[in-house]
Coordinates of C-alpha atoms in Angstrom, one line a residue:
E1 CA 64.4 -15.2 -13.8
E2 CA 61.7 -17.9 -14.7
E3 CA 61.5 -18.5 -10.9
R4 CA 60.7 -14.8 -10.3
I5 CA 58.1 -14.8 -13.0
R6 CA 56.5 -17.9 -11.7
K7 CA 56.0 -16.4 -8.2
L8 CA 54.9 -13.2 -9.7
Q9 CA 52.2 -15.2 -11.8
E10 CA 51.4 -17.3 -8.6
E11 CA 51.0 -14.2 -6.3
E12 CA 48.7 -12.6 -9.1
D13 CA 46.7 -15.7 -9.5
R14 CA 46.2 -15.9 -5.5
K15 CA 45.1 -12.2 -5.6
F16 CA 42.5 -12.9 -8.4
R17 CA 41.2 -16.0 -6.6
E18 CA 40.8 -13.9 -3.3
A19 CA 39.0 -11.1 -5.1
E20 CA 36.8 -13.5 -6.7
E21 CA 36.1 -15.3 -3.3
R22 CA 35.4 -11.9 -1.7
K23 CA 32.9 -11.0 -4.6
A24 CA 31.2 -14.4 -4.3
A25 CA 30.9 -13.9 -0.3
E26 CA 29.4 -10.4 -0.7
I27 CA 27.1 -11.6 -3.3
K28 CA 26.0 -14.7 -1.1
A29 CA 25.5 -12.1 1.9
I30 CA 23.3 -10.2 -0.3
E31 CA 21.2 -13.0 -1.1
D32 CA 20.9 -14.3 2.2
E33 CA 19.7 -10.8 3.3
K34 CA 17.1 -10.8 0.6
E35 CA 16.0 -14.5 1.6
R36 CA 15.9 -13.3 5.4
K37 CA 13.7 -10.4 4.5
R38 CA 11.6 -12.5 2.2
K39 CA 10.8 -15.1 4.9
A40 CA 10.1 -12.3 7.7
K41 CA 7.6 -10.9 5.2
Q42 CA 5.9 -14.1 4.7
N43 CA 5.9 -15.0 8.2
K44 CA 4.3 -11.4 8.8
I45 CA 1.7 -12.2 6.3
E46 CA 1.0 -15.7 7.5
A47 CA 0.5 -14.3 11.1
Q48 CA -2.1 -11.7 9.7
K49 CA -4.0 -14.3 7.7
A50 CA -4.3 -16.5 11.1
S51 CA -5.6 -13.5 12.8
G52 CA -8.0 -12.4 10.1
T53 CA -6.4 -9.0 9.6
Y54 CA -4.5 -9.6 6.1
M55 CA -5.6 -7.3 3.3
T56 CA -4.3 -7.0 -0.2
K57 CA -3.1 -3.8 -1.7
T58 CA -6.5 -3.5 -3.6
E59 CA -8.7 -4.5 -0.5
K60 CA -6.8 -1.7 1.5
E61 CA -7.4 0.9 -1.3
K62 CA -11.0 0.1 -1.3
H63 CA -11.1 0.3 2.5
K64 CA -9.4 3.7 2.4
K65 CA -11.8 4.9 -0.2
A66 CA -14.8 3.8 1.9
Q67 CA -13.6 5.4 4.9
M68 CA -13.0 8.8 3.0
R69 CA -16.6 8.6 1.6
L70 CA -17.9 7.6 5.2
E71 CA -15.9 10.7 6.6
A72 CA -17.2 13.0 4.0
M73 CA -20.7 12.0 4.6
K74 CA -20.3 12.6 8.3
A75 CA -18.8 16.0 7.6
A76 CA -21.7 16.9 5.4
G77 CA -23.9 16.2 8.1
M78 CA -25.7 13.2 6.3
L79 CA -24.5 10.7 9.1
P80 CA -24.1 11.2 13.0
N81 CA -20.4 11.3 14.0
S82 CA -20.8 7.7 15.6
T83 CA -20.1 4.9 13.2
V84 CA -23.4 3.6 11.6
P85 CA -23.5 0.5 9.8
T86 CA -24.8 0.8 6.3
A87 CA -28.0 -1.4 6.7
T88 CA -29.4 1.0 9.3
V89 CA -28.8 4.2 7.1
P90 CA -32.2 4.8 5.3
T91 CA -31.9 4.6 1.7
A92 CA -35.3 6.4 0.8
T93 CA -35.8 10.1 1.2
P94 CA -39.3 10.7 2.9
S95 CA -41.7 12.6 0.7
L96 CA -41.6 16.4 0.8
S97 CA -45.4 16.5 1.0
Q98 CA -45.2 14.4 4.3
S99 CA -42.4 16.5 6.0
T100 CA -42.7 19.7 8.0
P101 CA -41.1 22.9 6.9
D102 CA -38.2 22.3 9.0
E103 CA -37.8 18.7 7.8
T104 CA -38.1 20.0 4.3
K105 CA -35.5 22.5 4.6
E106 CA -33.2 19.8 6.0
I107 CA -34.0 17.3 3.4
E108 CA -33.2 19.9 0.8
E109 CA -29.8 20.9 2.5
N110 CA -29.0 17.3 2.7
K111 CA -29.7 16.8 -1.0
E112 CA -27.3 19.7 -1.9
K113 CA -24.6 18.3 0.3
K114 CA -25.1 14.8 -1.1
G115 CA -24.7 16.3 -4.5
E116 CA -21.4 18.0 -3.5
I117 CA -20.1 14.9 -2.0
E118 CA -20.8 13.0 -5.3
K119 CA -19.2 15.6 -7.2
K120 CA -15.9 15.3 -4.9
I121 CA -15.9 11.7 -5.3
D122 CA -16.4 12.0 -9.1
K123 CA -13.5 14.3 -9.4
E124 CA -11.4 11.9 -7.1
R125 CA -12.3 9.1 -9.4
E126 CA -11.2 11.1 -12.5
R127 CA -7.8 12.0 -11.0
E128 CA -7.3 8.4 -10.1
R129 CA -8.0 7.3 -13.8
E130 CA -5.3 9.9 -14.8

């Protein structure tokens, strides 16, 4: 009888150890996969930094917003469809007294469009704050 109990106990202990070993192997596999993914991500970032194309999340958001503003200005007719460096975009509006009637009308229309764009940008900023 004691021999049978001892064998049952040994069998139970063996099963318990095997289950623990399986759990430990699964945890190790999960940790190894996480480490592999972390290293792959780090290698990707290092490659981007080396090529000069790496941007943080904040930098990406700023770039996206700047692109949206540029597109809005193009759509409003404030810029030509080609990309214009900001240094070449005139910042001062010519005086209305120096303009022809057609130019005056165009200037007024551009002012209205600019106001509409600024309102859209303000609304977008308010939504971002919420």
